[in-house]
mmCIF file of C-alpha atoms in Angstrom:
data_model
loop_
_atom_site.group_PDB
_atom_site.id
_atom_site.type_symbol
_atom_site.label_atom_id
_atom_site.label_comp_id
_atom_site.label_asym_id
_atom_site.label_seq_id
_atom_site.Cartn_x
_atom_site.Cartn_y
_atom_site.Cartn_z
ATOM 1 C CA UNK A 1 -16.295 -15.546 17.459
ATOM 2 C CA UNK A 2 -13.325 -17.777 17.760
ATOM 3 C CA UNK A 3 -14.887 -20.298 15.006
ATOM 4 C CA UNK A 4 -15.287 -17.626 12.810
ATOM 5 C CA UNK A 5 -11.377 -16.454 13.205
ATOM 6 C CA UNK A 6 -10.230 -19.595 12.253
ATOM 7 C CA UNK A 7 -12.472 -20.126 9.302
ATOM 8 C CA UNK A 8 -10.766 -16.389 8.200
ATOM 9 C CA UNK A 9 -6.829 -17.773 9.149
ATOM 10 C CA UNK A 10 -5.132 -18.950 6.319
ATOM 11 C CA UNK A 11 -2.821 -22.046 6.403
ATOM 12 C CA UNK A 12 -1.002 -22.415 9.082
ATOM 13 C CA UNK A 13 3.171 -21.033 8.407
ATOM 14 C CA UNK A 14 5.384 -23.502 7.254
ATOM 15 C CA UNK A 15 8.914 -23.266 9.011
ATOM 16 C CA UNK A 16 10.846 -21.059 6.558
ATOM 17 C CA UNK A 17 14.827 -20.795 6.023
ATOM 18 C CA UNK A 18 16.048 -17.471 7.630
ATOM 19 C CA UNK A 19 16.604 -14.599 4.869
ATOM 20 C CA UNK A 20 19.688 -13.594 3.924
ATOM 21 C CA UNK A 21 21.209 -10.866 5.813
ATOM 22 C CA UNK A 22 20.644 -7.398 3.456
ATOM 23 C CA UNK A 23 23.332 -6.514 0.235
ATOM 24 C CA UNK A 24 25.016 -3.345 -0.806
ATOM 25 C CA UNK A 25 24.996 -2.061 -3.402
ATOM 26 C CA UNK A 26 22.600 -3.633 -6.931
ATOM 27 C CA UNK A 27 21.539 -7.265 -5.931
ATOM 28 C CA UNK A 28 22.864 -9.808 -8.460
ATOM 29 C CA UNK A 29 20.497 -11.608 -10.653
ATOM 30 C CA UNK A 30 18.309 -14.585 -9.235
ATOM 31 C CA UNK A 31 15.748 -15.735 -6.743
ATOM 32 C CA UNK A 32 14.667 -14.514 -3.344
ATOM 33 C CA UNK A 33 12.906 -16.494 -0.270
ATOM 34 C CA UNK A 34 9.359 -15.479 -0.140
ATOM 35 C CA UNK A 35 6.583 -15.267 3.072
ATOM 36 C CA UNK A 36 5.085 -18.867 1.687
ATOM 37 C CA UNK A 37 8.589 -20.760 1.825
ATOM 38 C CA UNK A 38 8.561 -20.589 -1.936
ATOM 39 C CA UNK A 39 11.564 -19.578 -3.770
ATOM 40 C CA UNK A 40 10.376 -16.580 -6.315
ATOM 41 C CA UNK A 41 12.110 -14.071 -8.373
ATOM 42 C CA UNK A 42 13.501 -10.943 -7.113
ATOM 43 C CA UNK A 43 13.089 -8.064 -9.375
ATOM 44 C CA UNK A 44 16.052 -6.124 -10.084
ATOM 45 C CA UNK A 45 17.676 -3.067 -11.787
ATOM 46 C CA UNK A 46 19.737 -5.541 -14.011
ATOM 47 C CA UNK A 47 16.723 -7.016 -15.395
ATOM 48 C CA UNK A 48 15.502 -3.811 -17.296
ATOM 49 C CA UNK A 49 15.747 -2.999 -20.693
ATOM 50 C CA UNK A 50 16.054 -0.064 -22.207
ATOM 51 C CA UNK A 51 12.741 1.068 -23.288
ATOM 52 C CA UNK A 52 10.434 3.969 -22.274
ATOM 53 C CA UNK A 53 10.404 3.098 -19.056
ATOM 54 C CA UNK A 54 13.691 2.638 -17.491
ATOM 55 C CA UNK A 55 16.373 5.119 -15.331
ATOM 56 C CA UNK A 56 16.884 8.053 -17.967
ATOM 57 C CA UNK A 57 12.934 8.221 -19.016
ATOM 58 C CA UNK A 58 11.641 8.458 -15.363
ATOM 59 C CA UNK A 59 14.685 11.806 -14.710
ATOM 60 C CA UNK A 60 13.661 12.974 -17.898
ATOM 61 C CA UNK A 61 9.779 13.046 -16.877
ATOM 62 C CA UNK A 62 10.036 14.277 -13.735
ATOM 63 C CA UNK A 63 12.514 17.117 -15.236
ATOM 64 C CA UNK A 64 10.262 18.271 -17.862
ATOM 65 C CA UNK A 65 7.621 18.452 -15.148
ATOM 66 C CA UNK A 66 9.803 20.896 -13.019
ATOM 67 C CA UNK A 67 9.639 18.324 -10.024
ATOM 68 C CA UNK A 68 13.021 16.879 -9.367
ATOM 69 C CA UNK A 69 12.837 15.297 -6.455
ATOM 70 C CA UNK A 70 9.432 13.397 -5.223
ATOM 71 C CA UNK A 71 7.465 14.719 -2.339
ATOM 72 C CA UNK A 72 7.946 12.359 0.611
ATOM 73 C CA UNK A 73 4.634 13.966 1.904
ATOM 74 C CA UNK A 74 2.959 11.889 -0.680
ATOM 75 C CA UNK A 75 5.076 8.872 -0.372
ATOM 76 C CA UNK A 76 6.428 8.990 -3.865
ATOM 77 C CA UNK A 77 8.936 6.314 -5.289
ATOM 78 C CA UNK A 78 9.078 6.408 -8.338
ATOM 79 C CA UNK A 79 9.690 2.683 -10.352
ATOM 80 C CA UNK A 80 12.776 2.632 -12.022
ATOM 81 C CA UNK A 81 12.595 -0.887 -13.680
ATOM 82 C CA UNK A 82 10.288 -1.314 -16.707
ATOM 83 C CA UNK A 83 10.451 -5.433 -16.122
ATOM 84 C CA UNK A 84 8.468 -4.910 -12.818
ATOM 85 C CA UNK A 85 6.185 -2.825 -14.043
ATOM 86 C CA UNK A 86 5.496 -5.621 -16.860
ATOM 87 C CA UNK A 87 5.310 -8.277 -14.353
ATOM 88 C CA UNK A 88 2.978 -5.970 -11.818
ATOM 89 C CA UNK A 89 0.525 -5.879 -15.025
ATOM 90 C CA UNK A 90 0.866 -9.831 -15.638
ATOM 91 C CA UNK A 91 -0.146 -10.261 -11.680
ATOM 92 C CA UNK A 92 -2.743 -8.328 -12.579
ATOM 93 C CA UNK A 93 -5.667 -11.392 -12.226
ATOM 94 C CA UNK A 94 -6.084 -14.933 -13.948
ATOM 95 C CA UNK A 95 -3.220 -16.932 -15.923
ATOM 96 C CA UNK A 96 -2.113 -14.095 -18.074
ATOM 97 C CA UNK A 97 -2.405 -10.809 -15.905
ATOM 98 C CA UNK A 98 -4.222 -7.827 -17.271
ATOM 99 C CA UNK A 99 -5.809 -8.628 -20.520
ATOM 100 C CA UNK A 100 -6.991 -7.173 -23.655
ATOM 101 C CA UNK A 101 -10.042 -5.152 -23.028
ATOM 102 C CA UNK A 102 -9.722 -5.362 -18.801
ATOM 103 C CA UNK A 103 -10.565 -1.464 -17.312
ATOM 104 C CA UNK A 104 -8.163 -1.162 -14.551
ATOM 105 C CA UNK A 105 -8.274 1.202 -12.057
ATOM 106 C CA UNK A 106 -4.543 2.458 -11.078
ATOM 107 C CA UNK A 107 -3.827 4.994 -7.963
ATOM 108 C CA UNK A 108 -1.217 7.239 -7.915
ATOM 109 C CA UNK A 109 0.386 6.839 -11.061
ATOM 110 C CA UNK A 110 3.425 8.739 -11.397
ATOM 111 C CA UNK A 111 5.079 9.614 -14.203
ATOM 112 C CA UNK A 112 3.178 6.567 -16.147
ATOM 113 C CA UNK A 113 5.736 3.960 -16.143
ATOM 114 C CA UNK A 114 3.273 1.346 -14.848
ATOM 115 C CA UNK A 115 0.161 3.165 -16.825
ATOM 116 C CA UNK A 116 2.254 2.307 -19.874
ATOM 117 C CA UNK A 117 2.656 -1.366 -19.449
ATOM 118 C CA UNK A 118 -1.257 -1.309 -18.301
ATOM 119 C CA UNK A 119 -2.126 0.222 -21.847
ATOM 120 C CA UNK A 120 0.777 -1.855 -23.870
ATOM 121 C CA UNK A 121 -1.197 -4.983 -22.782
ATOM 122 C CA UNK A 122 -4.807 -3.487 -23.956
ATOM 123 C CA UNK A 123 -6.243 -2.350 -20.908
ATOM 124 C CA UNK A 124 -8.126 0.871 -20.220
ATOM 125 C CA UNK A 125 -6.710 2.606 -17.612
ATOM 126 C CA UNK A 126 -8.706 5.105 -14.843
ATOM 127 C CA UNK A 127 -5.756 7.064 -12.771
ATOM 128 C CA UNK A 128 -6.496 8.800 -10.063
ATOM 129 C CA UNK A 129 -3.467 10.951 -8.986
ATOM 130 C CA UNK A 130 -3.261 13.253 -5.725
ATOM 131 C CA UNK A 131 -0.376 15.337 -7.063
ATOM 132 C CA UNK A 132 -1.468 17.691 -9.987
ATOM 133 C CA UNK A 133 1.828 17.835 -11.524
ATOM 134 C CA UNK A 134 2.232 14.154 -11.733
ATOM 135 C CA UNK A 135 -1.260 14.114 -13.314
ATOM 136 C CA UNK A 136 -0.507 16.854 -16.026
ATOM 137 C CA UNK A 137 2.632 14.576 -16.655
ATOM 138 C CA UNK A 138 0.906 11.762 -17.764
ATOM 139 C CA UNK A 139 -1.999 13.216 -19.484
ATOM 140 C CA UNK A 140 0.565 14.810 -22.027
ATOM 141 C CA UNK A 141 2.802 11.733 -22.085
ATOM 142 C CA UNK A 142 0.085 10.235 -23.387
ATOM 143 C CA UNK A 143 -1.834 12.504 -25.287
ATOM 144 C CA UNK A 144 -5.439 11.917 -26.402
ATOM 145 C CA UNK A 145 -5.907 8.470 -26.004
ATOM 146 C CA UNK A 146 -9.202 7.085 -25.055
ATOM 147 C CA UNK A 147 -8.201 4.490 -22.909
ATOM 148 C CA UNK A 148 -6.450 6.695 -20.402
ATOM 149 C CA UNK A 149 -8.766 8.714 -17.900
ATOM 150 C CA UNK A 150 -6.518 10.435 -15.366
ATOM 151 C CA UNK A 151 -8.346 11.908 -12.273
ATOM 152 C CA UNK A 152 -6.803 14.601 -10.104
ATOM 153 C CA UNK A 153 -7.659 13.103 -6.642
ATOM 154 C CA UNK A 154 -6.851 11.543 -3.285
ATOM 155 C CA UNK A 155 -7.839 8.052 -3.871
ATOM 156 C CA UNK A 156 -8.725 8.133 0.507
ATOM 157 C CA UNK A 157 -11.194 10.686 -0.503
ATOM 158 C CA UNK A 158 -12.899 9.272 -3.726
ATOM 159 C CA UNK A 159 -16.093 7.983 -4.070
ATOM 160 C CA UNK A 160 -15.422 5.421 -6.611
ATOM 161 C CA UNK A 161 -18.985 4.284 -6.898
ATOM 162 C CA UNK A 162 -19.812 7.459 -7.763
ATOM 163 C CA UNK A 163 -17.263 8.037 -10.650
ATOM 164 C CA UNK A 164 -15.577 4.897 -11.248
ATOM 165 C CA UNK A 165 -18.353 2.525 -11.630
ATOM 166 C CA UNK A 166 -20.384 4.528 -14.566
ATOM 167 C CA UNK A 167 -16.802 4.729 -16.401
ATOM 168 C CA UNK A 168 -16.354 1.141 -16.141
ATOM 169 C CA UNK A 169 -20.075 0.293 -17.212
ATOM 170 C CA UNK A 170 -19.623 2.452 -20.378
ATOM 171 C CA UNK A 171 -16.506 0.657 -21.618
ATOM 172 C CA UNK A 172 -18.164 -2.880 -20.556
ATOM 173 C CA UNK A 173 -21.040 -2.010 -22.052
ATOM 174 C CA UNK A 174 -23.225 -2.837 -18.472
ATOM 175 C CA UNK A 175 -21.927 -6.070 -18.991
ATOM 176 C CA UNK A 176 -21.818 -7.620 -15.472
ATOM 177 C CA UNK A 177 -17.251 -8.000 -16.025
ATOM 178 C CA UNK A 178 -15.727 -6.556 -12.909
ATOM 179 C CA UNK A 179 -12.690 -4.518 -13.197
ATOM 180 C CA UNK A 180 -9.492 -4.557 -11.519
ATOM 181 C CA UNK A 181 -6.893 -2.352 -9.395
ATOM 182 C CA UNK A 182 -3.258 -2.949 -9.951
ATOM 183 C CA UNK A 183 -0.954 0.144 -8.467
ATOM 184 C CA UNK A 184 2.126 0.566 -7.545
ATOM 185 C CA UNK A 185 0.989 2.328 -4.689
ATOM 186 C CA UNK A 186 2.221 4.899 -2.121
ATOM 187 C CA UNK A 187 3.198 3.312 1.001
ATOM 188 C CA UNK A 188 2.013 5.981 3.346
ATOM 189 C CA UNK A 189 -1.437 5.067 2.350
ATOM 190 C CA UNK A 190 -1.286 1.602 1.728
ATOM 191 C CA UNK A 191 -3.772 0.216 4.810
ATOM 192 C CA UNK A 192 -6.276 2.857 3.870
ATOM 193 C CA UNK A 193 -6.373 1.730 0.448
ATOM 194 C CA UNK A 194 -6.901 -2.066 1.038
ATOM 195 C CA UNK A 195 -9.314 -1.745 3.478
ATOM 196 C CA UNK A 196 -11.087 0.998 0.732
ATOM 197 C CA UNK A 197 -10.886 -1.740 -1.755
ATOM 198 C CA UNK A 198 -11.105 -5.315 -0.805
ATOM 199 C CA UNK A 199 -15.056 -4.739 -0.178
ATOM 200 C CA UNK A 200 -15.693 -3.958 -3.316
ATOM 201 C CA UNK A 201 -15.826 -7.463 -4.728
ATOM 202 C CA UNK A 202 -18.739 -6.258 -6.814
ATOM 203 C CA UNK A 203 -16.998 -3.695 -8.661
ATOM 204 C CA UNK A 204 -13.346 -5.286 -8.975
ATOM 205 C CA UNK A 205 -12.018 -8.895 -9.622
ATOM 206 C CA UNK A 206 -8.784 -8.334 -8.229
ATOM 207 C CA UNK A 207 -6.687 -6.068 -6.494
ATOM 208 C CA UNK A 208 -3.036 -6.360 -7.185
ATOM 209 C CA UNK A 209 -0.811 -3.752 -5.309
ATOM 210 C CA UNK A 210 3.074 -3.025 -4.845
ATOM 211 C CA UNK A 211 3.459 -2.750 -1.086
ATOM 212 C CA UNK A 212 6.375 -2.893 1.795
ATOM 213 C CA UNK A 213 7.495 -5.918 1.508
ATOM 214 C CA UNK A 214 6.829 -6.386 5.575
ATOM 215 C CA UNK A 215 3.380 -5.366 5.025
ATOM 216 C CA UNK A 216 2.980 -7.049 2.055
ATOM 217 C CA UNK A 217 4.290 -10.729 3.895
ATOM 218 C CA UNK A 218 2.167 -9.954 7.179
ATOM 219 C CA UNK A 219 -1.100 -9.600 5.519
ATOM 220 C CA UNK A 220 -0.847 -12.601 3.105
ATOM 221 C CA UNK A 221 0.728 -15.171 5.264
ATOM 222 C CA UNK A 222 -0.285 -14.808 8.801
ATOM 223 C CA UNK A 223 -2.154 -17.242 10.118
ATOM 224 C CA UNK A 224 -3.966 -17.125 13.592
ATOM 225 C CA UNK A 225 -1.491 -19.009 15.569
ATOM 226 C CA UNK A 226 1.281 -16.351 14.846
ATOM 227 C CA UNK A 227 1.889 -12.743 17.010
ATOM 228 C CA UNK A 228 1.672 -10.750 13.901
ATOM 229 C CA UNK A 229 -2.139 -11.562 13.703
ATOM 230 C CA UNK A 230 -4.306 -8.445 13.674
ATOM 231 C CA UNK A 231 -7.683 -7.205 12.843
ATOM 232 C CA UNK A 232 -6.436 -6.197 9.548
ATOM 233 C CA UNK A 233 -5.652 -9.924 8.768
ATOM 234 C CA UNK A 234 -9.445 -10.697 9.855
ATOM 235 C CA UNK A 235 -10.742 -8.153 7.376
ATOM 236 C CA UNK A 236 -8.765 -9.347 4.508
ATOM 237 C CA UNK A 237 -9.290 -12.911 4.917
ATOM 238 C CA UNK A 238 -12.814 -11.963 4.958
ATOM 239 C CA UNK A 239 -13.216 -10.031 1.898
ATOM 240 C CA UNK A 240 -11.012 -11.468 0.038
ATOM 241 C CA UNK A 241 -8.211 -14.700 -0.667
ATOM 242 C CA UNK A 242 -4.331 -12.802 -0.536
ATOM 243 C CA UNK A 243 -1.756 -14.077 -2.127
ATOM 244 C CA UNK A 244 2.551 -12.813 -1.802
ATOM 245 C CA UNK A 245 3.871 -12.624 -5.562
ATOM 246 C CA UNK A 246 6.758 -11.304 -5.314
ATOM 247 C CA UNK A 247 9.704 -8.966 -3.925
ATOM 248 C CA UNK A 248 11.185 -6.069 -5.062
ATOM 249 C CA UNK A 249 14.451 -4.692 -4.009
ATOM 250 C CA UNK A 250 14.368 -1.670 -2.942
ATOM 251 C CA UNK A 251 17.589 -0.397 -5.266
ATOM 252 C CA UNK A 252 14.331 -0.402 -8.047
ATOM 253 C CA UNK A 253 12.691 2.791 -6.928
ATOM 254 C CA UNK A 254 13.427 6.469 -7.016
ATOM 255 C CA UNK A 255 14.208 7.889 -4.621
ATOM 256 C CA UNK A 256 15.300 4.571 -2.556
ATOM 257 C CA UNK A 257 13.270 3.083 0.411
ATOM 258 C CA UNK A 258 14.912 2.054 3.563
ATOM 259 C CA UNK A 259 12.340 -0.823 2.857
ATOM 260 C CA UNK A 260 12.078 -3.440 -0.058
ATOM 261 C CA UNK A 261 8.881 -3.571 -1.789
ATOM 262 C CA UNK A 262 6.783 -6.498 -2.903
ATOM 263 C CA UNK A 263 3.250 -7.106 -4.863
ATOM 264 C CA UNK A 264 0.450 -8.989 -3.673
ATOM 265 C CA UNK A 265 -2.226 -9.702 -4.767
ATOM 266 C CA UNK A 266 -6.001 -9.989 -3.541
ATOM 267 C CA UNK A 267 -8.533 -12.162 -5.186
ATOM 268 C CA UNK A 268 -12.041 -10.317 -4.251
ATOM 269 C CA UNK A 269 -15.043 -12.373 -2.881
ATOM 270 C CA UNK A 270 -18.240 -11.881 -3.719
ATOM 271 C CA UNK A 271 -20.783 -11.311 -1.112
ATOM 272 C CA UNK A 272 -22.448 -15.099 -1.090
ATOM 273 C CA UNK A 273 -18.660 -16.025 -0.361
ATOM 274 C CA UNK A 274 -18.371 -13.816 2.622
ATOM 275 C CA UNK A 275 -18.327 -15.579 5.957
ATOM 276 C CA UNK A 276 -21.900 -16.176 7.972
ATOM 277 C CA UNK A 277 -22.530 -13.311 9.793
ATOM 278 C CA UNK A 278 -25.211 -11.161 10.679
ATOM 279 C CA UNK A 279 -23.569 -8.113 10.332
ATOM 280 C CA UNK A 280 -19.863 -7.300 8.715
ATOM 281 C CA UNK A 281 -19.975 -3.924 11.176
ATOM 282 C CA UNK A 282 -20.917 -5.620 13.745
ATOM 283 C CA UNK A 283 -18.748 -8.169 13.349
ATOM 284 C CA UNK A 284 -15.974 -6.180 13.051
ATOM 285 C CA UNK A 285 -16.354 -4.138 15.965
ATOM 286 C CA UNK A 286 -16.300 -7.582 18.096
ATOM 287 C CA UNK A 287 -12.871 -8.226 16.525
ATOM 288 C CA UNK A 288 -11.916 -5.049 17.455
ATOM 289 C CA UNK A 289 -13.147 -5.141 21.140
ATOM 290 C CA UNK A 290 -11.449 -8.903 21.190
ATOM 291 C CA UNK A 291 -8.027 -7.400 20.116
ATOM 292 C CA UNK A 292 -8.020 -4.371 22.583
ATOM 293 C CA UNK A 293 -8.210 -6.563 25.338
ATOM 294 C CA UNK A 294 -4.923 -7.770 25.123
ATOM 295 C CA UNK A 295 -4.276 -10.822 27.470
ATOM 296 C CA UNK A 296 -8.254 -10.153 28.496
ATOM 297 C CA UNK A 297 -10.403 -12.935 28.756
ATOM 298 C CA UNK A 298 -12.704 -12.964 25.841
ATOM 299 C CA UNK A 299 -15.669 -13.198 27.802
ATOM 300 C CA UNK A 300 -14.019 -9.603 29.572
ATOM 301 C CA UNK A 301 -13.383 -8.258 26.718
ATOM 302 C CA UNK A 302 -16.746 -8.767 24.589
ATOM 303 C CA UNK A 303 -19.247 -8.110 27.541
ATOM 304 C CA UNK A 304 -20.566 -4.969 26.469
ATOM 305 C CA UNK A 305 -21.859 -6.603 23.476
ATOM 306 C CA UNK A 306 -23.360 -9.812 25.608
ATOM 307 C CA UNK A 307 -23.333 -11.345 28.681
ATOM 308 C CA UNK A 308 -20.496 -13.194 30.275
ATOM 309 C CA UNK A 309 -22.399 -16.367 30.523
ATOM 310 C CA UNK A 310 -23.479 -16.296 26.478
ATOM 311 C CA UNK A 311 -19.707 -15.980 25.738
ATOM 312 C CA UNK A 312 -18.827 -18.588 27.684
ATOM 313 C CA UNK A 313 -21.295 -20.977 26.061
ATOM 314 C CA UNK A 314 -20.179 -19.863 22.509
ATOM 315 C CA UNK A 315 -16.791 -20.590 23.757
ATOM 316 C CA UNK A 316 -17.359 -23.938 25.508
ATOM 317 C CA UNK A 317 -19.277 -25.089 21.970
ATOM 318 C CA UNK A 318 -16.210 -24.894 19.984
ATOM 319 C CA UNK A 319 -13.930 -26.364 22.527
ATOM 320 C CA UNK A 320 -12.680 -23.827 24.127
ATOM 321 C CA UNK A 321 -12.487 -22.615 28.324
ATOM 322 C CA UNK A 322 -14.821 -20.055 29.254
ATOM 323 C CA UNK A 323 -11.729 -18.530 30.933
ATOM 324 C CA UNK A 324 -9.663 -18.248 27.694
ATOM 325 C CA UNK A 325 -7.924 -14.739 26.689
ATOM 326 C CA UNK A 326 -6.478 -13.289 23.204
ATOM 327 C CA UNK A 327 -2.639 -13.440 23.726
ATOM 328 C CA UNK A 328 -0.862 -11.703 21.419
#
């Protein structure tokens, strides 16, 4: 068990300067520290320009749509910077981001901002939207256009096999082309999603999602040496290779987080590249059992699923005490 955590770890952290303590008020222009150590650009309201997208157009749309103020039930924050939305489509997968004939797959969608960078750079775009209003927005923003399908739904409850995968067939003409997902997506459900998502290398490429920027940081940086190592980290690094792109402040949404956001990005595995085990269920109930027995000896924790002496071999194989526990 413990060789097959560390083949899932990324990395290991390198030291990192300590962030800068939090602004008032717009942040100026520039760069921002990053998870990685790597100095990347910070999104902000400054960088916008006027377009279809920005400040006025997002009031105006939720105006005309009787909805003034987004339902925090639903976790709705609306994007207020047409820039990031134009950069979330160019993380969108490979050297130049969503492409020219890609299907995308985009979850709760909002009043379209994003969907219309998605469709400026050629994609087809399948929304499915929980909040009827915000669906009915964006169908008549835009109109009869064939490469918009917008799905009244709870992405948590959608069988995407089921109706995503013959849409995506018919505009890839059964060509074997995977999609990809790229959302700017409500936080409330953001763990669901990923773990919806990332084991569906057969169907998508890529999944590229706007996250907390905490959440975001922990789940593409931390390595099994750290405290912030969880299950969650196991799973992803299994299904999939993460990567932090970039943060966004939160002065970009409407109405404004207590928390920044920031996109990452997950490129999918396909099943061959998974890691050797007999069962991913099974496997992931041992991580499970091995993380609820914190400060447990391992061979405590796992021995309902074999005996105290076979964990002890497996653990003296790679190196390790028979006696050792999961501190965390």
């Amino acid at each position: 068990m413990v060789e097959l955590l560390t083949s899932l770890s990324p990395a290991p952290r390198r030291p990192s300067p300590t962030p800068a303590a939090p602004r008032r008020g717009p942040p100026p222009r520039g760069r921002a520290y990053s998870p990685r150590g790597v100095t990347l650009r910070t999104a902000t309201v400054a960088d916008a320009a006027p377009g279809a997208d920005d400040y006025h157009s997002t009031i105006r749309s939720l105006n005309s749509s009787g909805r003034h103020v987004p339902r925090k039930s639903l976790g709705q924050n609306y994007m207020l910077n047409s820039k990031v939305n134009e950069e979330l489509a160019a993380a969108g997968g490979g050297g130049g981001g969503v492409e020219e004939g890609d299907v995308v797959l985009e979850i709760g969608q909002g009043t379209g901002s994003l969907t219309a960078a998605l469709l400026e750079a050629g994609a087809t775009v399948f929304a499915v939207e929980k909040d009827k209003h915000m669906a009915t927005l964006v169908k008549d923003r835009f109109g009869s256009t064939e490469r918009l399908k917008v799905i009244e739904e709870d992405i948590t409850k959608f069988h995407i096999r089921s109706h995503f995968l013959p849409f995506m067939k018919e505009k890839y003409h059964n060509t074997t082309k995977r999609a990809k997902v790229v959302s700017n997506l409500p936080f409330n459900v953001s763990t669901e999603v990923v773990k919806l998502l990332l084991p569906m290398g057969d169907i998508f490429s890529v999944v590229v999602l706007m996250l907390q920027d905490e959440t975001a940081a922990r789940l593409a940086d931390s390595s099994i040496q750290t405290p912030e190592y969880r299950p969650i980290n196991v799973f992803v690094n299994f299904y999939s290779e993460p990567e932090y792109k970039f943060r966004v402040d939160r002065e970009n949404f409407f109405p404004r987080p207590k928390v920044h956001g920031a996109v990452i990005s997950f490129k999918l595995k396909n099943a061959e590249e998974y890691p050797p085990v007999g069962s991913p269920k099974s496997f992931f109930s041992m991580v499970d059992s091995a993380f609820n027995g914190k400060r447990k000896m391992l061979r405590k924790s796992l021995q309902h699923l074999c005996s105290s002496s076979e964990i002890e071999a497996a653990l003296h194989k790679i190196g390790l005490p028979g006696n050792c526990l999961l501190a965390w």
